[in-house]
Amino acid sequence: MVSPLVSYTHGMALPLYTIAQLRTLEKAAALALPPFTLMTRAGEAAAFLLQHQLGGIPPEKRYIWLAAGPGNNGGDALATATILHQQGMKVKVCMPVEVKTDDARHALQVARAAGVPIVTDLPSDEELVSYRWVVDGLFGIGLTRPLDGIFAQITERILRWKEQGGAVLALDIPSGLNSDTGQVIPHSIAIKATYTITFIGAKPGLYTGSGRDYAGDVAIAPLELEAGTPSAASAFTTSKIWLNAPELFTQHLPERSHLAHKGTFGSLTVIGGANGLSGAPILSARAALLAGTGKVQVALLSEHPFPYDPLYPELMLHRFIPRAAENKNNEPHINDTSSAFVIGCGLGQSQLAQTALEEILSTAKPLLIDADGLNLIAKQAHIAQTVAQRNGTTVITPHPLEAARLLACDVQTIQNNRLEAARELTQKFSAITILKGSGTVIASPDGSMVVNQSGHAALATGGTGDVLSGLIGALLAQRMQPFVAALTAVFLHGRAAESLASAADGPSGLTASEIAPRYRRLFNQLIR
C-alpha cells in the first residue's frame, strides 16, 4: 500500500496555509473532484497512520475509539472508522450530535451500512483504558467558539486519558486550537494530541504558540490535491509563510575556499556588557567566533572590562568609548571597518547605553539589535524612528515581552497572534524580525514569513538569546543574505539544543555556553 502521507514534518521545509487559503483549496477541489473524495482520502490517510502506529498488534486487538463532531471533522472520523472496521479492527464511534454537513452525512451512511458501532453516550474512564488509541474528530479549522456542553465533556475525558499515558490522534488539528495562531480558542479547552494528521497542507498554528504542545508529532496528508487540481497546485507555490528547514538555506552557506583568509569571513563587533552584565556579550561573541567569523571584538560598557577572555583569547575586548568623549589613553572607538554589529546583550539602559545605540545606528552596516537595545527603542520614540529610517539592514530579536513593549501592548496580545505581531514589528521598524518563543517567527520586510520548528524547552535558560544573537551576527558578518542568515541561525540554534538533549545533556540543566559548540558541529556538517 502506498502511503497517503507526505511525511512527519520535522525537518521539512513546507508551505503553511491560513484558514482562508485552505478554504480556497477546498472549494477548488470540490469543483474538480467527484463528491466525497476528500473525506474518503482523509479517512484513508488517518487509517494508514493508525495502522503504522499499531505495528505488529493483531487486528482483532487494535481497539480504537473515535469522537465525531457535527461537521466535516466528524465526517473524517466516520470515514476513518469505516476503513478500520473493514480491515478487521475493533472501533467505536461516539457521535453525541448527528453530523450535519452533506459530506459528513454521506460518511455516516457508509459507516452505518458497513456496521460501524456508533453510540451517543460517553465512555467511562474505565472503558477508555481498554482502547489502544483515541481519535479526535470533534472540530477542525472552522471552530471559533469555545468547546462547551457535551463536546467539552468529551474533551475533558480524552485529556484525562492522555494524562494517564493514552495515545491521541487529532484529525487535521486538535479540537479547540486555532490553526492560524497556534493559540487555544479563548475561554476554551483543547485536545492535546500525541499525533496530528493534518489534511491538504500544514497550518501555522501547529508549529507556533501553544501549537507544538497541543499537536504533538505532525504528519501531512495532502489528499492528492497537487496532482488533482491545477488551482491547488498553483496555490502550493505561492504561500508567503513557510516552515523552516535546511532546504531553505543550505545552498547559501558561506564557502570555505583554500584562498580564504580571516578577512574573507568578516569582522563582527558586539556592543554591550554594562556593569555586572558582561557575561551576555561574551556569550554572544564566543558564539560568533564558533560560527566562523574571521574576527570578533567586544566593546564593553563596564567601567572595568575584562582584559581578555581566558576561554577564548581570540576575542578582542576593549571598553566602549563614545566618539565625542575625551580619550586620553587612545582606546579604540567602535570599529567602523567591521562587517556587522550586534548591540544589546547586557547593554543596560544608561545614558552611555543610549549613546552607544545611537552611534551604531548611524552606520550603514548590518546590525542586530537585542535585549536592552530593544528596550531603549521602546522607551525612546526618536530612536525608534532612527531604526525605521536607517540605511543598513536591521535585524531585531525580541522575545514576547520585548515585542509587547515595542508595540505598546501586552504579552497576551503578542502571543494571541505571533505571526501578525512579527509582521507589525517588521513594518514598524523596516527590519527583519525574529520573534522568539515556541515556534520562533522570522519575518522579512518583503512579506515573507517563516516559522521555525526546531528547539524545545532546553532553551528556556538564561543566555541562549545572547548566543542566538552572536550566531546571526556571525553570518551577517560573513555577508550572508540577512533573511537567510536569520533562518540558518535560528534553525541550527534550536537543532543544537535538540542534539544535546538527545545525548541526555538536556533539556534540564542545559546551559547557554553549550549551544555554540554543538551549533558549530551541525553547521560544518551542512557545509560538507
PDB file of C-alpha atoms in Angstrom, residues 36-202:
ATOM      1  CA  PHE A  36     -16.949  12.887  -1.069  1.00  0.00           C
ATOM      2  CA  THR A  37     -13.449  12.368  -2.497  1.00  0.00           C
ATOM      3  CA  LEU A  38     -11.537  14.488   0.033  1.00  0.00           C
ATOM      4  CA  MET A  39     -13.284  12.944   3.040  1.00  0.00           C
ATOM      5  CA  THR A  40     -12.598   9.445   1.767  1.00  0.00           C
ATOM      6  CA  ARG A  41      -8.935  10.273   1.216  1.00  0.00           C
ATOM      7  CA  ALA A  42      -8.723  11.825   4.690  1.00  0.00           C
ATOM      8  CA  GLY A  43     -10.124   8.636   6.209  1.00  0.00           C
ATOM      9  CA  GLU A  44      -7.633   6.516   4.265  1.00  0.00           C
ATOM     10  CA  ALA A  45      -4.719   8.650   5.432  1.00  0.00           C
ATOM     11  CA  ALA A  46      -5.765   8.564   9.105  1.00  0.00           C
ATOM     12  CA  ALA A  47      -6.369   4.799   8.946  1.00  0.00           C
ATOM     13  CA  PHE A  48      -2.922   4.309   7.407  1.00  0.00           C
ATOM     14  CA  LEU A  49      -1.251   6.303  10.198  1.00  0.00           C
ATOM     15  CA  LEU A  50      -3.050   4.286  12.876  1.00  0.00           C
ATOM     16  CA  GLN A  51      -2.084   1.025  11.193  1.00  0.00           C
ATOM     17  CA  HIS A  52       1.528   2.152  11.218  1.00  0.00           C
ATOM     18  CA  GLN A  53       1.414   3.135  14.878  1.00  0.00           C
ATOM     19  CA  LEU A  54      -0.243  -0.112  15.965  1.00  0.00           C
ATOM     20  CA  GLY A  55       2.529  -2.077  14.295  1.00  0.00           C
ATOM     21  CA  GLY A  56       2.513  -5.809  14.975  1.00  0.00           C
ATOM     22  CA  ILE A  57      -0.590  -5.862  17.183  1.00  0.00           C
ATOM     23  CA  PRO A  58      -3.146  -8.319  15.679  1.00  0.00           C
ATOM     24  CA  PRO A  59      -6.108  -6.511  14.035  1.00  0.00           C
ATOM     25  CA  GLU A  60      -8.635  -8.027  16.466  1.00  0.00           C
ATOM     26  CA  LYS A  61      -6.738  -6.409  19.382  1.00  0.00           C
ATOM     27  CA  ARG A  62      -6.485  -2.962  17.828  1.00  0.00           C
ATOM     28  CA  TYR A  63      -9.183  -1.191  19.822  1.00  0.00           C
ATOM     29  CA  ILE A  64      -9.776   2.375  18.619  1.00  0.00           C
ATOM     30  CA  TRP A  65     -12.312   4.884  19.963  1.00  0.00           C
ATOM     31  CA  LEU A  66     -13.268   7.838  17.779  1.00  0.00           C
ATOM     32  CA  ALA A  67     -15.040  11.057  18.785  1.00  0.00           C
ATOM     33  CA  ALA A  68     -17.053  12.608  15.948  1.00  0.00           C
ATOM     34  CA  GLY A  69     -18.270  16.200  15.967  1.00  0.00           C
ATOM     35  CA  PRO A  70     -21.190  17.607  13.930  1.00  0.00           C
ATOM     36  CA  GLY A  71     -19.189  18.919  10.955  1.00  0.00           C
ATOM     37  CA  ASN A  72     -16.763  17.660   8.361  1.00  0.00           C
ATOM     38  CA  ASN A  73     -14.188  16.787  11.019  1.00  0.00           C
ATOM     39  CA  GLY A  74     -16.743  14.339  12.376  1.00  0.00           C
ATOM     40  CA  GLY A  75     -17.181  13.016   8.837  1.00  0.00           C
ATOM     41  CA  ASP A  76     -13.415  12.420   8.651  1.00  0.00           C
ATOM     42  CA  ALA A  77     -13.659  10.408  11.876  1.00  0.00           C
ATOM     43  CA  LEU A  78     -16.524   8.334  10.449  1.00  0.00           C
ATOM     44  CA  ALA A  79     -14.616   7.680   7.215  1.00  0.00           C
ATOM     45  CA  THR A  80     -11.577   6.604   9.263  1.00  0.00           C
ATOM     46  CA  ALA A  81     -13.690   4.298  11.432  1.00  0.00           C
ATOM     47  CA  THR A  82     -15.262   2.648   8.381  1.00  0.00           C
ATOM     48  CA  ILE A  83     -11.904   1.794   6.842  1.00  0.00           C
ATOM     49  CA  LEU A  84     -10.502   0.471  10.127  1.00  0.00           C
ATOM     50  CA  HIS A  85     -13.649  -1.606  10.712  1.00  0.00           C
ATOM     51  CA  GLN A  86     -13.426  -3.098   7.229  1.00  0.00           C
ATOM     52  CA  GLN A  87      -9.843  -4.064   7.966  1.00  0.00           C
ATOM     53  CA  GLY A  88     -10.896  -6.089  10.975  1.00  0.00           C
ATOM     54  CA  MET A  89     -10.100  -3.657  13.758  1.00  0.00           C
ATOM     55  CA  LYS A  90     -12.410  -3.047  16.700  1.00  0.00           C
ATOM     56  CA  VAL A  91     -13.698   0.508  16.586  1.00  0.00           C
ATOM     57  CA  LYS A  92     -16.408   2.524  18.280  1.00  0.00           C
ATOM     58  CA  VAL A  93     -17.563   5.997  17.290  1.00  0.00           C
ATOM     59  CA  CYS A  94     -19.008   8.408  19.830  1.00  0.00           C
ATOM     60  CA  MET A  95     -21.274  10.839  17.948  1.00  0.00           C
ATOM     61  CA  PRO A  96     -23.305  12.746  20.563  1.00  0.00           C
ATOM     62  CA  VAL A  97     -24.845  15.045  17.920  1.00  0.00           C
ATOM     63  CA  GLU A  98     -25.561  13.708  14.460  1.00  0.00           C
ATOM     64  CA  VAL A  99     -23.364  15.153  11.728  1.00  0.00           C
ATOM     65  CA  LYS A 100     -24.921  17.921   9.647  1.00  0.00           C
ATOM     66  CA  THR A 101     -22.850  18.633   6.505  1.00  0.00           C
ATOM     67  CA  ASP A 102     -23.585  16.781   3.259  1.00  0.00           C
ATOM     68  CA  ASP A 103     -20.203  15.076   3.079  1.00  0.00           C
ATOM     69  CA  ALA A 104     -20.324  14.047   6.729  1.00  0.00           C
ATOM     70  CA  ARG A 105     -23.862  12.669   6.358  1.00  0.00           C
ATOM     71  CA  HIS A 106     -22.659  10.579   3.418  1.00  0.00           C
ATOM     72  CA  ALA A 107     -19.788   9.261   5.581  1.00  0.00           C
ATOM     73  CA  LEU A 108     -22.354   8.413   8.275  1.00  0.00           C
ATOM     74  CA  GLN A 109     -24.476   6.425   5.813  1.00  0.00           C
ATOM     75  CA  VAL A 110     -21.425   4.485   4.630  1.00  0.00           C
ATOM     76  CA  ALA A 111     -20.354   3.786   8.220  1.00  0.00           C
ATOM     77  CA  ARG A 112     -23.791   2.517   9.211  1.00  0.00           C
ATOM     78  CA  ALA A 113     -24.018   0.334   6.129  1.00  0.00           C
ATOM     79  CA  ALA A 114     -20.631  -1.171   6.988  1.00  0.00           C
ATOM     80  CA  GLY A 115     -21.781  -1.959  10.529  1.00  0.00           C
ATOM     81  CA  VAL A 116     -19.540   0.502  12.369  1.00  0.00           C
ATOM     82  CA  PRO A 117     -20.645   0.725  16.038  1.00  0.00           C
ATOM     83  CA  ILE A 118     -21.877   4.291  16.634  1.00  0.00           C
ATOM     84  CA  VAL A 119     -23.083   5.487  20.043  1.00  0.00           C
ATOM     85  CA  THR A 120     -24.182   8.805  21.518  1.00  0.00           C
ATOM     86  CA  ASP A 121     -23.085   8.309  25.117  1.00  0.00           C
ATOM     87  CA  LEU A 122     -19.632   8.975  26.544  1.00  0.00           C
ATOM     88  CA  PRO A 123     -17.426   6.106  27.625  1.00  0.00           C
ATOM     89  CA  SER A 124     -16.374   5.889  31.244  1.00  0.00           C
ATOM     90  CA  ASP A 125     -12.742   6.454  32.147  1.00  0.00           C
ATOM     91  CA  GLU A 126     -12.531   2.721  32.797  1.00  0.00           C
ATOM     92  CA  GLU A 127     -13.838   1.882  29.320  1.00  0.00           C
ATOM     93  CA  LEU A 128     -11.358   4.216  27.602  1.00  0.00           C
ATOM     94  CA  VAL A 129      -8.468   2.332  29.210  1.00  0.00           C
ATOM     95  CA  SER A 130      -9.320  -0.683  27.041  1.00  0.00           C
ATOM     96  CA  TYR A 131      -8.607   1.252  23.816  1.00  0.00           C
ATOM     97  CA  ARG A 132      -5.194   1.500  22.147  1.00  0.00           C
ATOM     98  CA  TRP A 133      -5.902   4.868  20.514  1.00  0.00           C
ATOM     99  CA  VAL A 134      -8.395   7.684  20.774  1.00  0.00           C
ATOM    100  CA  VAL A 135      -9.159   9.745  17.661  1.00  0.00           C
ATOM    101  CA  ASP A 136     -10.186  13.395  17.968  1.00  0.00           C
ATOM    102  CA  GLY A 137     -12.619  14.177  15.161  1.00  0.00           C
ATOM    103  CA  LEU A 138     -14.656  16.772  17.037  1.00  0.00           C
ATOM    104  CA  PHE A 139     -13.843  20.067  15.297  1.00  0.00           C
ATOM    105  CA  GLY A 140     -11.442  21.247  12.593  1.00  0.00           C
ATOM    106  CA  ILE A 141     -10.181  24.603  11.385  1.00  0.00           C
ATOM    107  CA  GLY A 142     -13.616  26.228  11.316  1.00  0.00           C
ATOM    108  CA  LEU A 143     -14.145  26.292  15.096  1.00  0.00           C
ATOM    109  CA  THR A 144     -14.281  29.825  16.511  1.00  0.00           C
ATOM    110  CA  ARG A 145     -16.241  29.366  19.740  1.00  0.00           C
ATOM    111  CA  PRO A 146     -15.220  27.653  22.992  1.00  0.00           C
ATOM    112  CA  LEU A 147     -15.867  23.945  23.344  1.00  0.00           C
ATOM    113  CA  ASP A 148     -18.865  23.547  25.635  1.00  0.00           C
ATOM    114  CA  GLY A 149     -21.559  21.110  26.679  1.00  0.00           C
ATOM    115  CA  ILE A 150     -21.076  17.514  25.617  1.00  0.00           C
ATOM    116  CA  PHE A 151     -18.047  18.379  23.479  1.00  0.00           C
ATOM    117  CA  ALA A 152     -16.270  19.922  26.469  1.00  0.00           C
ATOM    118  CA  GLN A 153     -17.066  16.774  28.433  1.00  0.00           C
ATOM    119  CA  ILE A 154     -15.603  14.555  25.704  1.00  0.00           C
ATOM    120  CA  THR A 155     -12.501  16.738  25.567  1.00  0.00           C
ATOM    121  CA  GLU A 156     -12.027  16.542  29.330  1.00  0.00           C
ATOM    122  CA  ARG A 157     -12.422  12.763  29.183  1.00  0.00           C
ATOM    123  CA  ILE A 158      -9.789  12.482  26.449  1.00  0.00           C
ATOM    124  CA  LEU A 159      -7.395  14.807  28.304  1.00  0.00           C
ATOM    125  CA  ARG A 160      -7.628  12.677  31.447  1.00  0.00           C
ATOM    126  CA  TRP A 161      -6.916   9.581  29.373  1.00  0.00           C
ATOM    127  CA  LYS A 162      -3.935  11.295  27.711  1.00  0.00           C
ATOM    128  CA  GLU A 163      -2.513  12.254  31.127  1.00  0.00           C
ATOM    129  CA  GLN A 164      -2.599   8.567  32.056  1.00  0.00           C
ATOM    130  CA  GLY A 165      -0.401   7.694  29.078  1.00  0.00           C
ATOM    131  CA  GLY A 166      -3.019   7.181  26.364  1.00  0.00           C
ATOM    132  CA  ALA A 167      -2.307   7.945  22.706  1.00  0.00           C
ATOM    133  CA  VAL A 168      -4.439  10.525  20.877  1.00  0.00           C
ATOM    134  CA  LEU A 169      -4.625  11.192  17.136  1.00  0.00           C
ATOM    135  CA  ALA A 170      -6.100  14.561  16.127  1.00  0.00           C
ATOM    136  CA  LEU A 171      -7.646  14.824  12.671  1.00  0.00           C
ATOM    137  CA  ASP A 172      -6.487  17.970  10.845  1.00  0.00           C
ATOM    138  CA  ILE A 173      -5.935  19.993  14.036  1.00  0.00           C
ATOM    139  CA  PRO A 174      -6.517  19.365  17.756  1.00  0.00           C
ATOM    140  CA  SER A 175     -10.059  20.454  18.593  1.00  0.00           C
ATOM    141  CA  GLY A 176     -10.042  23.848  20.296  1.00  0.00           C
ATOM    142  CA  LEU A 177      -6.774  25.069  18.727  1.00  0.00           C
ATOM    143  CA  ASN A 178      -6.713  27.983  16.280  1.00  0.00           C
ATOM    144  CA  SER A 179      -4.920  26.754  13.153  1.00  0.00           C
ATOM    145  CA  ASP A 180      -3.758  30.261  12.159  1.00  0.00           C
ATOM    146  CA  THR A 181      -2.301  31.367  15.501  1.00  0.00           C
ATOM    147  CA  GLY A 182      -1.500  28.232  17.494  1.00  0.00           C
ATOM    148  CA  GLN A 183      -3.483  29.544  20.453  1.00  0.00           C
ATOM    149  CA  VAL A 184      -6.286  27.759  22.268  1.00  0.00           C
ATOM    150  CA  ILE A 185      -9.594  29.445  21.480  1.00  0.00           C
ATOM    151  CA  PRO A 186     -10.280  31.956  24.285  1.00  0.00           C
ATOM    152  CA  HIS A 187     -12.189  30.581  27.286  1.00  0.00           C
ATOM    153  CA  SER A 188     -11.933  27.072  25.870  1.00  0.00           C
ATOM    154  CA  ILE A 189     -10.066  23.851  26.466  1.00  0.00           C
ATOM    155  CA  ALA A 190      -8.380  21.903  23.681  1.00  0.00           C
ATOM    156  CA  ILE A 191      -7.262  18.385  22.872  1.00  0.00           C
ATOM    157  CA  LYS A 192      -3.596  17.581  23.499  1.00  0.00           C
ATOM    158  CA  ALA A 193      -2.644  15.096  20.810  1.00  0.00           C
ATOM    159  CA  THR A 194       0.137  12.561  20.558  1.00  0.00           C
ATOM    160  CA  TYR A 195      -0.004  12.901  16.781  1.00  0.00           C
ATOM    161  CA  THR A 196      -1.849  15.216  14.447  1.00  0.00           C
ATOM    162  CA  ILE A 197      -2.529  14.232  10.858  1.00  0.00           C
ATOM    163  CA  THR A 198      -3.254  17.457   9.050  1.00  0.00           C
ATOM    164  CA  PHE A 199      -5.042  17.498   5.691  1.00  0.00           C
ATOM    165  CA  ILE A 200      -4.296  19.334   2.408  1.00  0.00           C
ATOM    166  CA  GLY A 201      -1.417  21.394   3.834  1.00  0.00           C
ATOM    167  CA  ALA A 202       0.364  22.295   7.042  1.00  0.00           C
TER     168      ALA A 202
END
